[in-house]
Structure formats: structure tokens, C-alpha cells
CSV table of C-alpha atoms and ligand atoms in Angstrom, one decimal:
chain,number,residue,atom,x,y,z
G,1,MET,CA,22.7,34.2,73.4
G,2,THR,CA,23.2,30.7,72.2
G,3,PRO,CA,25.4,30.4,69.0
G,4,ARG,CA,24.2,28.6,66.0
G,5,ILE,CA,24.7,24.9,66.8
G,6,LEU,CA,24.4,22.1,64.1
G,7,VAL,CA,23.7,18.8,66.1
G,8,VAL,CA,24.6,15.7,64.2
G,9,GLY,CA,23.1,12.2,65.4
G,10,SER,CA,19.5,14.2,66.1
G,11,SER,CA,17.6,10.8,66.7
G,12,GLY,CA,19.8,9.0,69.4
G,13,GLN,CA,19.5,9.4,73.2
G,14,LEU,CA,22.1,12.8,73.3
G,15,GLY,CA,20.3,14.3,69.9
G,16,THR,CA,16.8,13.9,71.1
G,17,ALA,CA,17.8,15.7,74.4
G,18,LEU,CA,19.2,18.5,72.4
G,19,ARG,CA,16.6,18.7,70.3
G,20,ARG,CA,13.9,18.6,73.3
G,21,LEU,CA,15.9,22.1,74.5
G,22,GLY,CA,13.8,23.5,71.7
G,23,ASP,CA,16.2,26.4,71.2
G,24,PRO,CA,15.8,28.2,67.7
G,25,ALA,CA,19.4,28.5,67.8
G,26,ILE,CA,20.1,24.9,67.5
G,27,THR,CA,19.7,23.1,64.3
G,28,CYS,CA,19.5,18.9,64.9
G,29,ALA,CA,19.9,16.9,61.8
G,30,GLY,CA,20.2,13.3,61.0
G,31,ARG,CA,20.2,10.1,58.7
G,32,PRO,CA,19.7,10.4,55.8
G,33,VAL,CA,20.0,14.3,55.7
G,34,ILE,CA,23.6,14.1,57.2
G,35,ASP,CA,25.4,10.6,57.0
G,36,VAL,CA,28.9,10.9,58.6
G,37,MET,CA,30.4,8.6,55.8
G,38,ARG,CA,28.8,10.6,52.9
G,39,PRO,CA,30.8,14.1,52.7
G,40,ASP,CA,28.2,15.2,49.8
G,41,THR,CA,25.5,15.2,52.8
G,42,ILE,CA,28.3,16.8,55.6
G,43,MET,CA,29.1,19.6,53.5
G,44,ALA,CA,25.6,20.4,52.5
G,45,ALA,CA,24.5,20.5,55.8
G,46,VAL,CA,26.9,22.7,57.1
G,47,ALA,CA,26.3,25.0,54.0
G,48,ALA,CA,22.4,25.0,55.0
G,49,ALA,CA,23.3,25.9,58.8
G,50,ARG,CA,26.2,28.0,58.9
G,51,PRO,CA,27.0,26.7,62.5
G,52,ASP,CA,29.2,28.4,65.0
G,53,VAL,CA,29.5,25.2,66.4
G,54,VAL,CA,29.2,21.5,65.3
G,55,VAL,CA,28.1,19.0,67.7
G,56,ASN,CA,28.7,15.3,66.7
G,57,ALA,CA,26.1,13.4,68.6
G,58,SER,CA,26.0,10.5,66.0
G,59,ALA,CA,28.0,7.1,66.5
G,60,PHE,CA,27.9,3.6,65.9
G,61,THR,CA,27.2,2.9,69.9
G,62,ALA,CA,26.1,-1.1,69.3
G,63,VAL,CA,28.7,-2.1,72.0
G,64,ASP,CA,28.3,-6.0,71.3
G,65,ALA,CA,27.6,-5.7,67.7
G,66,ALA,CA,30.6,-3.9,67.2
G,67,GLU,CA,32.7,-6.7,68.4
G,68,ALA,CA,31.9,-8.9,65.0
G,69,ASP,CA,31.8,-5.4,62.7
G,70,GLU,CA,35.2,-3.4,64.1
G,71,ALA,CA,35.8,-2.2,61.1
G,72,GLY,CA,32.1,-0.5,60.4
G,73,ALA,CA,32.3,1.1,64.4
G,74,LEU,CA,35.5,2.9,63.2
G,75,ASP,CA,34.4,3.9,60.0
G,76,VAL,CA,31.1,6.2,61.8
G,77,ASN,CA,32.9,6.7,64.9
G,78,ALA,CA,36.5,7.5,63.7
G,79,ARG,CA,36.4,8.2,59.9
G,80,GLY,CA,32.8,9.8,59.7
G,81,ALA,CA,33.4,11.6,62.8
G,82,ALA,CA,36.7,13.3,61.1
G,83,LEU,CA,35.0,14.2,57.9
G,84,LEU,CA,32.5,16.0,60.1
G,85,ALA,CA,34.9,17.8,62.3
G,86,ALA,CA,37.4,18.9,58.9
G,87,ALA,CA,34.1,20.3,57.4
G,88,ALA,CA,33.2,22.4,60.5
G,89,GLY,CA,36.7,23.3,60.6
G,90,GLU,CA,36.3,24.5,56.8
G,91,ALA,CA,33.6,26.5,58.0
G,92,GLY,CA,34.9,28.0,60.7
G,93,ALA,CA,33.8,26.3,63.2
G,94,PRO,CA,34.9,24.1,66.2
G,95,ILE,CA,33.6,21.1,67.4
G,96,ILE,CA,32.0,19.1,70.7
G,97,HIS,CA,32.6,15.5,69.6
G,98,VAL,CA,31.0,13.3,72.3
G,99,SER,CA,33.5,10.2,73.7
G,100,THR,CA,32.8,7.5,76.1
G,101,ASP,CA,34.0,6.0,79.4
G,102,TYR,CA,34.7,2.7,77.6
G,103,VAL,CA,37.8,4.6,76.4
G,104,PHE,CA,39.2,3.2,79.7
G,105,ALA,CA,39.8,-0.5,80.9
G,106,GLY,CA,38.2,0.1,84.0
G,107,ASP,CA,40.8,-1.0,86.6
G,108,LYS,CA,42.2,2.6,87.7
G,109,GLY,CA,40.3,1.6,91.0
G,110,SER,CA,39.1,5.6,91.3
G,111,PRO,CA,37.7,7.8,89.3
G,112,TYR,CA,39.1,8.4,85.9
G,113,LEU,CA,40.4,11.9,84.7
G,114,GLU,CA,40.9,13.5,81.4
G,115,ASP,CA,44.8,13.0,81.1
G,116,ASP,CA,44.9,9.3,82.6
G,117,ALA,CA,45.5,6.5,80.2
G,118,THR,CA,43.3,4.8,77.9
G,119,GLY,CA,43.1,1.1,77.0
G,120,PRO,CA,39.8,0.1,76.0
G,121,LEU,CA,38.5,-3.5,76.3
G,122,THR,CA,36.2,-3.4,73.2
G,123,ALA,CA,36.1,-2.5,69.7
G,124,TYR,CA,33.3,-0.2,70.3
G,125,GLY,CA,36.0,1.4,72.8
G,126,ARG,CA,39.0,1.3,70.1
G,127,SER,CA,36.6,3.1,67.6
G,128,LYS,CA,35.9,5.8,69.9
G,129,LEU,CA,39.2,6.2,71.4
G,130,ALA,CA,40.1,6.3,67.3
G,131,GLY,CA,37.9,9.2,66.7
G,132,GLU,CA,39.2,11.0,70.0
G,133,GLY,CA,42.4,11.2,67.8
G,134,THR,CA,41.4,11.4,64.1
G,135,VAL,CA,38.9,14.4,65.2
G,136,ALA,CA,41.5,16.0,67.2
G,137,ARG,CA,43.8,15.9,64.0
G,138,ALA,CA,41.2,17.0,61.2
G,139,ASN,CA,40.1,20.2,63.7
G,140,PRO,CA,42.7,22.1,66.1
G,141,ARG,CA,39.7,23.6,67.3
G,142,HIS,CA,37.7,20.6,69.2
G,143,VAL,CA,36.7,19.4,72.6
G,144,ILE,CA,36.2,16.0,73.3
G,145,VAL,CA,33.4,15.4,75.6
G,146,ARG,CA,33.6,11.6,77.3
G,147,THR,CA,30.7,11.1,79.0
G,148,SER,CA,28.9,7.8,81.0
G,149,TRP,CA,26.0,5.5,81.1
G,150,LEU,CA,24.1,8.1,79.2
G,151,PHE,CA,20.1,7.9,80.1
G,152,GLY,CA,17.4,9.7,78.5
G,153,THR,CA,14.0,9.3,77.4
G,154,SER,CA,13.9,6.6,75.0
G,155,ASP,CA,12.5,3.0,75.3
G,156,ARG,CA,16.2,2.0,74.9
G,157,THR,CA,17.3,3.8,77.7
G,158,PHE,CA,18.4,1.7,81.1
G,159,VAL,CA,15.4,3.3,83.1
G,160,ALA,CA,12.9,2.2,81.0
G,161,SER,CA,14.4,-1.1,80.5
G,162,VAL,CA,14.5,-1.3,84.8
G,163,LEU,CA,10.7,-0.4,84.6
G,164,ARG,CA,10.0,-2.6,82.1
G,165,LEU,CA,11.2,-5.6,84.0
G,166,ALA,CA,9.6,-4.3,86.9
G,167,ARG,CA,6.1,-5.2,85.0
G,168,GLU,CA,7.1,-8.4,83.9
G,169,ARG,CA,9.5,-9.8,86.7
G,170,GLU,CA,9.1,-10.5,90.8
G,171,ARG,CA,13.0,-10.9,90.3
G,172,ILE,CA,15.5,-8.3,88.9
G,173,GLU,CA,19.2,-9.1,89.2
G,174,MET,CA,21.3,-6.4,88.7
G,175,VAL,CA,24.9,-6.1,88.3
G,176,ALA,CA,26.5,-4.7,91.7
G,177,ASP,CA,30.2,-4.3,91.3
G,178,GLN,CA,30.0,-2.2,88.2
G,179,LEU,CA,30.5,1.1,88.3
G,180,GLY,CA,29.9,4.4,86.2
G,181,SER,CA,28.9,7.6,86.5
G,182,PRO,CA,25.2,8.1,84.9
G,183,THR,CA,24.6,11.3,83.4
G,184,PHE,CA,20.9,12.3,82.2
G,185,ALA,CA,20.9,13.1,78.4
G,186,GLY,CA,19.2,16.0,79.0
G,187,ASP,CA,21.8,17.4,81.5
G,188,LEU,CA,24.7,16.8,79.1
G,189,ALA,CA,22.9,18.2,76.5
G,190,ALA,CA,22.5,21.5,78.3
G,191,ALA,CA,26.5,21.4,79.3
G,192,LEU,CA,26.9,20.8,75.7
G,193,VAL,CA,25.1,23.9,74.5
G,194,ALA,CA,26.7,25.9,77.7
G,195,MET,CA,30.2,24.8,76.2
G,196,ALA,CA,29.0,25.6,72.6
G,197,THR,CA,28.4,29.3,73.6
G,198,ASP,CA,31.5,29.7,75.4
G,199,ILE,CA,33.8,28.2,72.4
G,200,ALA,CA,32.2,30.1,69.8
G,201,GLY,CA,34.4,32.1,68.0
G,202,ARG,CA,37.0,31.7,69.7
G,203,GLU,CA,41.3,30.9,69.0
G,204,ASP,CA,41.8,30.7,72.4
G,205,TYR,CA,40.0,28.3,74.5
G,206,ASP,CA,41.9,25.4,75.7
G,207,TRP,CA,41.1,22.6,73.7
G,208,GLY,CA,41.5,19.1,74.1
G,209,VAL,CA,39.7,16.3,76.0
G,210,ARG,CA,36.9,17.3,79.1
G,211,HIS,CA,34.6,14.5,81.3
G,212,VAL,CA,31.5,15.9,81.3
G,213,ALA,CA,29.2,13.0,83.8
G,214,GLY,CA,26.9,12.8,87.0
G,215,ALA,CA,27.6,11.2,90.3
G,216,HIS,CA,29.3,8.0,90.4
G,217,ALA,CA,26.9,4.7,90.8
G,218,SER,CA,26.6,0.8,90.7
G,219,ARG,CA,24.4,-0.8,88.0
G,220,PHE,CA,22.5,-1.6,91.6
G,221,GLU,CA,22.3,1.6,92.9
G,222,PHE,CA,21.0,3.2,89.8
G,223,ALA,CA,17.8,0.8,89.2
G,224,GLU,CA,17.1,0.6,93.2
G,225,ALA,CA,16.5,4.6,92.7
G,226,VAL,CA,14.5,4.0,89.5
G,227,LEU,CA,12.6,1.2,91.8
G,228,ASP,CA,11.8,4.0,94.3
G,229,VAL,CA,10.6,6.0,92.3
G,230,ALA,CA,8.3,3.9,90.7
G,231,ALA,CA,6.9,2.4,93.7
G,232,ALA,CA,6.3,6.2,94.9
G,233,HIS,CA,4.3,5.9,91.5
G,234,GLY,CA,2.3,2.8,92.7
G,235,MET,CA,4.5,0.6,91.1
G,236,ARG,CA,4.8,-3.0,92.4
G,237,ARG,CA,8.3,-3.6,93.3
G,238,PRO,CA,10.2,-6.3,92.4
G,239,GLU,CA,13.1,-8.2,94.5
G,240,LEU,CA,16.3,-6.4,93.4
G,241,VAL,CA,19.1,-8.8,93.8
G,242,PRO,CA,22.7,-8.1,93.5
G,243,THR,CA,25.3,-10.1,90.8
G,244,ARG,CA,28.6,-9.6,89.4
G,245,LEU,CA,29.8,-8.3,86.1
G,246,ALA,CA,31.7,-11.6,86.0
G,247,SER,CA,28.0,-13.5,85.9
G,248,PHE,CA,27.1,-10.8,82.9
G,249,LYS,CA,27.7,-12.8,79.3
G,250,ALA,CA,27.8,-10.7,76.6
G,251,ALA,CA,30.0,-10.6,73.1
G,252,ALA,CA,31.7,-7.8,74.4
G,253,PRO,CA,33.7,-7.3,77.8
G,254,ARG,CA,32.1,-4.2,80.0
G,255,PRO,CA,35.0,-2.4,82.3
G,256,LEU,CA,34.4,-2.8,85.9
G,257,ASP,CA,35.0,0.7,87.0
G,258,THR,CA,34.8,3.7,84.5
G,259,ARG,CA,33.8,6.7,87.0
G,260,LEU,CA,34.8,9.8,85.4
G,261,ASP,CA,35.6,13.1,87.1
G,262,SER,CA,37.0,15.6,85.5
G,263,ARG,CA,39.9,17.9,86.2
G,264,PHE,CA,37.9,21.0,85.1
G,265,PRO,CA,35.0,23.0,86.3
G,266,GLY,CA,31.5,22.3,85.0
G,267,GLY,CA,32.4,18.7,84.5
G,268,ARG,CA,29.6,17.3,87.0
G,269,THR,CA,25.9,17.4,85.7
G,270,ARG,CA,23.3,16.1,88.6
G,271,SER,CA,23.1,12.9,89.8
G,272,PHE,CA,21.0,10.2,88.8
G,273,ARG,CA,19.1,10.9,92.2
G,274,GLU,CA,18.0,13.9,91.2
G,275,ALA,CA,17.5,13.4,87.8
G,276,VAL,CA,15.3,10.1,88.0
G,277,PRO,CA,12.3,11.3,89.7
G,278,ALA,CA,10.9,13.6,86.7
G,279,LEU,CA,12.0,11.1,84.2
G,280,VAL,CA,10.7,8.4,85.3
G,281,ALA,CA,7.2,10.2,86.0
G,282,GLU,CA,7.4,10.9,82.2
G,283,LEU,CA,8.3,7.2,81.2
G,284,ILE,CA,5.0,5.9,83.3
G,285,ALA,CA,2.7,8.4,82.0
G,286,ARG,CA,3.3,7.2,78.4
N,1,NAP,N1,24.8,5.6,75.7
N,1,NAP,C1,25.4,5.7,76.5
N,1,NAP,O1,25.7,5.0,77.5
N,1,NAP,C2,26.7,6.5,76.1
N,1,NAP,C3,27.9,6.1,77.4
N,1,NAP,C4,28.6,7.5,77.2
N,1,NAP,C5,29.5,7.6,75.9
N,1,NAP,N2,28.4,8.0,75.0
N,1,NAP,C6,28.4,8.5,73.6
N,1,NAP,O2,27.5,9.5,73.2
N,1,NAP,C7,27.3,10.0,72.2
N,1,NAP,C8,25.6,9.9,72.1
N,1,NAP,O3,25.5,8.5,72.5
N,1,NAP,P1,23.5,8.2,72.0
N,1,NAP,O4,23.6,7.2,73.3
N,1,NAP,O5,22.6,8.9,72.0
N,1,NAP,O6,23.5,7.3,71.1
N,1,NAP,P2,22.7,6.4,70.0
N,1,NAP,O7,21.3,6.7,71.0
N,1,NAP,O8,22.8,5.3,70.0
N,1,NAP,O9,22.3,7.4,68.9
N,1,NAP,C9,23.6,7.2,67.8
N,1,NAP,C10,23.4,8.2,66.6
N,1,NAP,O10,23.9,7.7,65.8
N,1,NAP,C11,23.3,8.3,64.7
N,1,NAP,N3,24.3,7.5,63.5
N,1,NAP,C12,24.9,6.3,63.3
N,1,NAP,N4,25.8,6.4,62.2
N,1,NAP,C13,25.5,7.5,61.5
N,1,NAP,C14,26.1,7.9,60.6
N,1,NAP,N5,27.0,7.1,59.7
N,1,NAP,N6,25.9,9.0,60.2
N,1,NAP,C15,24.7,9.9,60.8
N,1,NAP,N7,24.3,9.8,62.1
N,1,NAP,C16,24.6,8.3,62.6
N,1,NAP,C17,22.1,6.9,64.7
N,1,NAP,O11,21.3,7.7,63.7
N,1,NAP,P3,20.3,6.6,62.7
N,1,NAP,O12,19.0,6.9,64.1
N,1,NAP,O13,20.2,6.8,61.6
N,1,NAP,O14,20.8,5.2,63.4
N,1,NAP,C18,21.8,7.9,66.2
N,1,NAP,O15,21.4,9.5,66.0
N,1,NAP,C19,28.1,8.8,71.4
N,1,NAP,O16,29.3,9.4,70.9
N,1,NAP,C20,28.1,7.5,72.3
N,1,NAP,O17,29.5,7.1,71.7
N,1,NAP,C21,27.4,7.2,75.5
């Protein structure tokens, strides 16, 4: 049976996926009902939900905007996350806190494991790494779940963007030398619920960091899989042209290779090749 789970950050990609599971044991809440910067809202939401486990799916995720507002990113990703973790602890609940592959520099040359050295290149990555520390200190019963290249049903997702570009352009450029582990938000949501079920009520768990992510790919391979499925649905197929990350201009540098592996069983969600067909069908039908 699913324990009582309070999910914070209900309107985001991951929050939406957790909501879509439709499990009555899962309470999803977001701003303004619960704002991780406002302890009064945290206390009220925790008291109302009486959770066995709290899942933090909220974050300041605007990677480029964080370069100009590192303090704002730290507020949400480190300070707010710790307030939530502490409130969970005071209510007797462990916290599952979601973190990112961007805590790594991307220069290892092979997939990262949980105990590999971190070295974020960006303000966002630094704020998330700081949050891993503040959450761990605020609640000893914590699991920090790092994931990578999350994609879901929102119109802001990578998959929706590729479909939009395919409608608008004859030719799409896609970075071929940047590697990650595309992770379907619905699969991560299910993995987090399984983890919550495993840790609820336990003291003896091996608390700490876990990697949960899908199969490895380049942006180019991921986009190619999306276009293949879209073409099977009758969409025009634009030319897909490989480019290099070095030619991608943005405020925040992107790490080159943040593929994630895990030292633990259960760290691998479905490959994007398995998850993309149903997602593309859903997005096309909208
Ligand atoms: N997206 C990726 O590719 C990716 C990759 C690796 C790891 N992750 C991690 O995965 C987690 C989920 O990411 P996501 O893509 O689902 O993020 P997202 O779509 O950007 O959603 C973030 C959520 O956080 C909420 N939020 C922001 N500030 C808040 C605050 N002060 N109090 C309460 N809620 C607040 C937002 O609410 P509003 O709607 O009110 O703004 C939104 O619901 C994050 O920890 C992220 O770092 C994401």
C-alpha cells in the first residue's frame, strides 16, 4: 500500500507526473498553498497532509536565469529545500529531495556514480548542490535523488519543443556531442513512489544519494527518436543536422557529459526509446 506522500511543487514537470499517477495516498501541493520560502505554509501543509514521506519536486530550475540570480536560486534550492526537509523531520517523515546531474562538471568521460566528485559549472548546479547539503543536514532521514534531462507532458518539455520545431522548420540543428540520461517524468514519479513505500516508517535505511535516470543519449539521438515516432504519425520529417555544444550560446554553460549510472539496484528508468512513443502520441493528439 502506498504510504501518505506529500508532494511539493505540484505544477512542475515532475509534480504533474506525480499528480497524474492519480493515487489517493498522494497529496500534491504547490504555490501559493505551499511555498518553500514560507515556513508558515510548510507547517500548515504538513499538518494537513500528515505525510509518511515528503517529496520535494519544487525547485528554481531556470538554468540561464540563475546565472543572474544565484541568490534567488539558492533561496529556493538550498534554503527553502532545507526548511521543507526540517518540517518533514519534525513531523516524523523522511524526505525525498530531487536533485540534478548539473551538480557534475561533465568532464569525467564515463557515467557518474553517486560518490563521484561534484563540480557544478553553473549557478543552478551550485544551488542544487548546496541544497543536497542543507537537506541532508536538516533531516537525517533523507534520500537525495539525482536525475537527468527530465522530459514529460508539459509544453516546455524537450519533446514538445522538438515537435514544435518540426512543424515550423525544414531543418533542425541538434547538439550531438552533449550526453545525458533522458528520464521520463512519469517513470521517475513511479520510482519515487516505490522509494517512498520502501522508506516509510524506517530508520534503518541506507540514507543518502541515489541516481535515478534513463538510458544514455545525445541530444541528437533523443531528437531523432522523437522525429521517428512523429513521422510514423504522419508528421513531416525535417532534416536533423548535428552541431557541437561549443556552438550553443546561452547564459549558463552546459556540462558536456552528465550521463548517470547508479551503484544501487532500481536506478535505471525506461529508455527514452520506450517512453517517447506514447508521449509523442499524446502531444500530437493535443
Ligand atoms: N527539468 C530537468 O531537465 C531536470 C533535470 C535534472 C533534475 N531536475 C530536477 O528535478 C526536479 C523537478 O524539476 P521539474 O523539471 O519538474 O521543474 P519545473 O517544471 O521547473 O517545476 C518546478 C516547480 O517548483 C515550483 N516552485 C518554484 N519555487 C517554489 C517555491 N518557492 N515554493 C514552492 N514551489 C516552488 C514551481 O512552482 P510554480 O509553478 O509556482 O513556479 C514548479 O511547480 C527539480 O529538483 C530539478 O532540479 C530537473
